[in-house]
Amino acid sequence: MRKFVFVTGGVMSGIGKGITTASLAMLLSRIGYSVTIIKIDPYLNVDAGTMNPYMHGEVFVTEDGGETDLDLGHYERFLHKSLNRYNNITTGKIYGSVIEKERKGEYLGQTVQIIPHITDEIKNRILEVSNNDGSDITFIEIGGTVGDIESLPFLEAARQMMIDYGKENVSYVHTAYLPVLQTTGEIKTKPLQHSVNELRR
């Protein structure tokens, strides 16, 4: 049975989720597991190709010509492995696919909703990448910060994956910022506690 590891971030962005994900994947690959990584970007753009690089960062172009998030470059360097456009999932791709299926009548007249249609599409995309790669372990980094409204369908899909595949096959890593007060040198954990509470809703 394949394993899935979801990596989320809390409190603030830019704390190194991508490097954390790539590092964990590299360590497991070094002890003999085959590993792949998926980056989920919860923005409505279809890909990073038309996004302002000053706001989003540089575009990483995969071997198959996919214009993807910069984190895929880190993943490739850490794993010494080429990834493709399917390793980058965006809200734009998910919604586009679901709307296209609805127009073709694939939902047989159902009311198309976030749950189950969007979450099922997210899970199907993750499984497709994992199956095509044939990896033992698939890491899934969910971009943004817990509490962002855009991330909710992806967090729900991650929650459902444990129900679908069991807790022995799905795990979660939450990375967060722990501020240290300069005056006392004390680490404050309250922001992290709020972040975890938000994740557990």
mmCIF file of C-alpha atoms in Angstrom:
data_model
loop_
_atom_site.group_PDB
_atom_site.id
_atom_site.type_symbol
_atom_site.label_atom_id
_atom_site.label_comp_id
_atom_site.label_asym_id
_atom_site.label_seq_id
_atom_site.Cartn_x
_atom_site.Cartn_y
_atom_site.Cartn_z
ATOM 1 C CA MET A 1 0.000 0.000 0.000
ATOM 2 C CA ARG A 2 1.319 3.431 -0.929
ATOM 3 C CA LYS A 3 1.944 5.981 1.804
ATOM 4 C CA PHE A 4 0.947 9.658 1.732
ATOM 5 C CA VAL A 5 2.466 12.492 3.789
ATOM 6 C CA PHE A 6 0.735 15.890 3.804
ATOM 7 C CA VAL A 7 2.797 18.947 4.760
ATOM 8 C CA THR A 8 0.990 22.109 5.892
ATOM 9 C CA GLY A 9 2.117 25.453 7.274
ATOM 10 C CA GLY A 10 0.756 27.671 10.004
ATOM 11 C CA VAL A 11 1.084 31.115 11.639
ATOM 12 C CA MET A 12 2.829 32.744 8.650
ATOM 13 C CA SER A 13 4.039 31.973 5.145
ATOM 14 C CA GLY A 14 7.632 31.700 3.999
ATOM 15 C CA ILE A 15 8.858 29.481 6.840
ATOM 16 C CA GLY A 16 10.297 26.778 4.591
ATOM 17 C CA LYS A 17 7.572 24.199 3.948
ATOM 18 C CA GLY A 18 9.078 23.434 0.547
ATOM 19 C CA ILE A 19 12.570 22.772 1.903
ATOM 20 C CA THR A 20 11.118 20.776 4.820
ATOM 21 C CA THR A 21 9.130 18.628 2.376
ATOM 22 C CA ALA A 22 12.117 18.142 0.053
ATOM 23 C CA SER A 23 14.407 17.283 2.997
ATOM 24 C CA LEU A 24 12.036 14.663 4.447
ATOM 25 C CA ALA A 25 11.558 13.128 0.996
ATOM 26 C CA MET A 26 15.320 13.039 0.391
ATOM 27 C CA LEU A 27 15.991 11.320 3.745
ATOM 28 C CA LEU A 28 13.458 8.592 2.948
ATOM 29 C CA SER A 29 14.841 8.173 -0.576
ATOM 30 C CA ARG A 30 18.344 7.713 0.882
ATOM 31 C CA ILE A 31 17.200 4.694 2.900
ATOM 32 C CA GLY A 32 15.761 2.972 -0.142
ATOM 33 C CA TYR A 33 12.181 4.200 -0.573
ATOM 34 C CA SER A 34 11.006 5.575 -3.903
ATOM 35 C CA VAL A 35 9.485 8.997 -3.310
ATOM 36 C CA THR A 36 7.655 11.665 -5.270
ATOM 37 C CA ILE A 37 6.368 15.101 -4.251
ATOM 38 C CA ILE A 38 3.260 17.038 -5.244
ATOM 39 C CA LYS A 39 2.948 20.785 -4.677
ATOM 40 C CA ILE A 40 -0.593 22.085 -4.211
ATOM 41 C CA ASP A 41 -1.064 25.806 -4.872
ATOM 42 C CA PRO A 42 -4.504 26.964 -3.687
ATOM 43 C CA TYR A 43 -4.741 29.893 -6.115
ATOM 44 C CA LEU A 44 -7.296 30.085 -8.932
ATOM 45 C CA ASN A 45 -4.642 30.487 -11.629
ATOM 46 C CA VAL A 46 -4.268 27.363 -13.773
ATOM 47 C CA ASP A 47 -0.477 27.512 -13.487
ATOM 48 C CA ALA A 48 2.320 29.867 -12.470
ATOM 49 C CA GLY A 49 3.139 30.870 -16.060
ATOM 50 C CA THR A 50 1.201 34.147 -16.105
ATOM 51 C CA MET A 51 1.800 35.169 -12.494
ATOM 52 C CA ASN A 52 3.852 38.191 -11.454
ATOM 53 C CA PRO A 53 7.285 36.828 -10.410
ATOM 54 C CA TYR A 54 7.719 39.703 -7.926
ATOM 55 C CA MET A 55 4.648 38.493 -6.044
ATOM 56 C CA HIS A 56 4.901 34.739 -6.544
ATOM 57 C CA GLY A 57 8.558 34.032 -7.297
ATOM 58 C CA GLU A 58 10.182 32.600 -10.395
ATOM 59 C CA VAL A 59 8.450 29.976 -12.522
ATOM 60 C CA PHE A 60 10.063 26.532 -12.655
ATOM 61 C CA VAL A 61 9.678 24.834 -16.053
ATOM 62 C CA THR A 62 9.508 21.038 -15.886
ATOM 63 C CA GLU A 63 10.961 18.658 -18.471
ATOM 64 C CA ASP A 64 7.539 18.303 -20.144
ATOM 65 C CA GLY A 65 7.149 22.098 -20.436
ATOM 66 C CA GLY A 66 4.910 22.647 -17.405
ATOM 67 C CA GLU A 67 5.134 26.139 -15.890
ATOM 68 C CA THR A 68 5.065 25.345 -12.185
ATOM 69 C CA ASP A 69 5.821 26.602 -8.710
ATOM 70 C CA LEU A 70 9.461 27.242 -7.804
ATOM 71 C CA ASP A 71 9.305 24.528 -5.121
ATOM 72 C CA LEU A 72 9.354 21.858 -7.842
ATOM 73 C CA GLY A 73 12.913 22.961 -8.581
ATOM 74 C CA HIS A 74 13.874 22.291 -4.957
ATOM 75 C CA TYR A 75 12.181 18.886 -5.099
ATOM 76 C CA GLU A 76 14.060 17.895 -8.261
ATOM 77 C CA ARG A 77 17.436 18.949 -6.843
ATOM 78 C CA PHE A 78 16.894 17.196 -3.506
ATOM 79 C CA LEU A 79 15.569 13.966 -5.065
ATOM 80 C CA HIS A 80 17.819 13.958 -8.185
ATOM 81 C CA LYS A 81 14.667 13.173 -10.133
ATOM 82 C CA SER A 82 12.661 14.875 -12.892
ATOM 83 C CA LEU A 83 9.077 15.778 -12.065
ATOM 84 C CA ASN A 84 6.364 16.866 -14.498
ATOM 85 C CA ARG A 85 3.482 19.337 -14.775
ATOM 86 C CA TYR A 86 1.160 16.937 -12.929
ATOM 87 C CA ASN A 87 3.258 17.287 -9.768
ATOM 88 C CA ASN A 88 1.831 20.812 -9.436
ATOM 89 C CA ILE A 89 -1.895 20.956 -8.618
ATOM 90 C CA THR A 90 -3.716 24.296 -8.509
ATOM 91 C CA THR A 91 -7.260 25.293 -7.603
ATOM 92 C CA GLY A 92 -7.610 26.527 -11.191
ATOM 93 C CA LYS A 93 -6.837 23.047 -12.568
ATOM 94 C CA ILE A 94 -9.196 21.339 -10.105
ATOM 95 C CA TYR A 95 -12.161 23.662 -10.693
ATOM 96 C CA GLY A 96 -11.534 23.673 -14.455
ATOM 97 C CA SER A 97 -11.632 19.876 -14.567
ATOM 98 C CA VAL A 98 -14.786 19.615 -12.416
ATOM 99 C CA ILE A 99 -16.636 22.247 -14.492
ATOM 100 C CA GLU A 100 -15.588 20.489 -17.718
ATOM 101 C CA LYS A 101 -16.915 17.158 -16.377
ATOM 102 C CA GLU A 102 -20.179 18.817 -15.327
ATOM 103 C CA ARG A 103 -20.629 20.269 -18.839
ATOM 104 C CA LYS A 104 -20.049 16.808 -20.348
ATOM 105 C CA GLY A 105 -22.724 15.351 -18.069
ATOM 106 C CA GLU A 106 -20.331 13.095 -16.173
ATOM 107 C CA TYR A 107 -22.037 13.879 -12.854
ATOM 108 C CA LEU A 108 -25.401 12.667 -14.225
ATOM 109 C CA GLY A 109 -27.349 15.762 -13.207
ATOM 110 C CA GLN A 110 -26.061 15.929 -9.626
ATOM 111 C CA THR A 111 -25.667 19.261 -7.859
ATOM 112 C CA VAL A 112 -21.913 19.815 -8.130
ATOM 113 C CA GLN A 113 -20.457 20.811 -4.755
ATOM 114 C CA ILE A 114 -17.143 21.302 -2.966
ATOM 115 C CA ILE A 115 -17.785 18.051 -1.093
ATOM 116 C CA PRO A 116 -17.715 15.505 -2.683
ATOM 117 C CA HIS A 117 -16.912 16.665 -6.231
ATOM 118 C CA ILE A 118 -14.000 19.070 -5.662
ATOM 119 C CA THR A 119 -12.459 16.969 -2.868
ATOM 120 C CA ASP A 120 -12.800 13.794 -4.968
ATOM 121 C CA GLU A 121 -11.062 15.509 -7.888
ATOM 122 C CA ILE A 122 -8.202 16.561 -5.576
ATOM 123 C CA LYS A 123 -7.812 13.004 -4.253
ATOM 124 C CA ASN A 124 -7.963 11.564 -7.782
ATOM 125 C CA ARG A 125 -5.189 13.927 -8.938
ATOM 126 C CA ILE A 126 -2.988 12.907 -5.993
ATOM 127 C CA LEU A 127 -3.579 9.195 -6.685
ATOM 128 C CA GLU A 128 -2.935 9.667 -10.406
ATOM 129 C CA VAL A 129 0.492 11.219 -9.775
ATOM 130 C CA SER A 130 1.345 8.579 -7.168
ATOM 131 C CA ASN A 131 0.268 5.673 -9.411
ATOM 132 C CA ASN A 132 2.000 7.017 -12.524
ATOM 133 C CA ASP A 133 5.231 7.537 -10.592
ATOM 134 C CA GLY A 134 4.978 4.166 -8.826
ATOM 135 C CA SER A 135 6.489 5.631 -5.652
ATOM 136 C CA ASP A 136 6.303 4.011 -2.227
ATOM 137 C CA ILE A 137 5.703 7.393 -0.575
ATOM 138 C CA THR A 138 4.038 10.521 -1.961
ATOM 139 C CA PHE A 139 4.612 13.831 -0.177
ATOM 140 C CA ILE A 140 1.961 16.495 -0.737
ATOM 141 C CA GLU A 141 2.852 20.062 0.227
ATOM 142 C CA ILE A 142 -0.229 22.257 0.601
ATOM 143 C CA GLY A 143 0.802 25.845 -0.139
ATOM 144 C CA GLY A 144 -0.311 28.876 1.833
ATOM 145 C CA THR A 145 -1.158 29.018 5.512
ATOM 146 C CA VAL A 146 -3.760 27.092 7.494
ATOM 147 C CA GLY A 147 -6.757 29.408 7.888
ATOM 148 C CA ASP A 148 -6.637 30.693 4.297
ATOM 149 C CA ILE A 149 -10.080 30.172 2.772
ATOM 150 C CA GLU A 150 -8.497 28.954 -0.484
ATOM 151 C CA SER A 151 -6.875 25.980 1.285
ATOM 152 C CA LEU A 152 -10.053 24.547 2.832
ATOM 153 C CA PRO A 153 -10.996 22.037 0.073
ATOM 154 C CA PHE A 154 -7.411 20.721 0.019
ATOM 155 C CA LEU A 155 -7.282 20.323 3.802
ATOM 156 C CA GLU A 156 -10.626 18.508 3.673
ATOM 157 C CA ALA A 157 -9.297 16.189 0.948
ATOM 158 C CA ALA A 158 -6.205 15.521 3.102
ATOM 159 C CA ARG A 159 -8.470 14.672 6.048
ATOM 160 C CA GLN A 160 -10.536 12.316 3.896
ATOM 161 C CA MET A 161 -7.408 10.512 2.670
ATOM 162 C CA MET A 162 -6.796 9.130 6.177
ATOM 163 C CA ILE A 163 -10.387 7.859 6.320
ATOM 164 C CA ASP A 164 -10.034 6.302 2.842
ATOM 165 C CA TYR A 165 -6.587 4.697 3.285
ATOM 166 C CA GLY A 166 -6.123 4.358 7.051
ATOM 167 C CA LYS A 167 -3.854 6.083 9.544
ATOM 168 C CA GLU A 168 -1.094 3.544 8.879
ATOM 169 C CA ASN A 169 -0.844 4.889 5.300
ATOM 170 C CA VAL A 170 -1.459 8.638 5.716
ATOM 171 C CA SER A 171 0.363 11.084 7.982
ATOM 172 C CA TYR A 172 0.587 14.842 8.463
ATOM 173 C CA VAL A 173 3.447 17.254 9.123
ATOM 174 C CA HIS A 174 2.606 20.783 10.275
ATOM 175 C CA THR A 175 5.350 23.415 10.084
ATOM 176 C CA ALA A 176 4.879 26.672 11.961
ATOM 177 C CA TYR A 177 6.693 29.737 13.216
ATOM 178 C CA LEU A 178 7.525 29.932 16.936
ATOM 179 C CA PRO A 179 8.310 33.559 17.836
ATOM 180 C CA VAL A 180 10.990 34.255 20.455
ATOM 181 C CA LEU A 181 10.616 37.388 22.593
ATOM 182 C CA GLN A 182 13.823 39.414 22.423
ATOM 183 C CA THR A 183 13.334 40.827 25.915
ATOM 184 C CA THR A 184 13.044 37.476 27.733
ATOM 185 C CA GLY A 185 14.316 34.951 25.197
ATOM 186 C CA GLU A 186 11.063 33.044 25.734
ATOM 187 C CA ILE A 187 9.504 30.952 22.950
ATOM 188 C CA LYS A 188 5.804 31.712 22.522
ATOM 189 C CA THR A 189 3.660 28.727 21.503
ATOM 190 C CA LYS A 190 0.210 30.355 21.460
ATOM 191 C CA PRO A 191 0.270 31.202 17.697
ATOM 192 C CA LEU A 192 1.130 27.554 16.959
ATOM 193 C CA GLN A 193 -1.683 26.342 19.223
ATOM 194 C CA HIS A 194 -4.177 28.518 17.335
ATOM 195 C CA SER A 195 -2.794 27.228 14.027
ATOM 196 C CA VAL A 196 -3.233 23.579 15.085
ATOM 197 C CA ASN A 197 -6.758 24.322 16.370
ATOM 198 C CA GLU A 198 -7.596 25.840 12.980
ATOM 199 C CA LEU A 199 -6.228 22.728 11.276
ATOM 200 C CA ARG A 200 -8.374 20.427 13.423
ATOM 201 C CA ARG A 201 -11.712 22.130 12.647
#
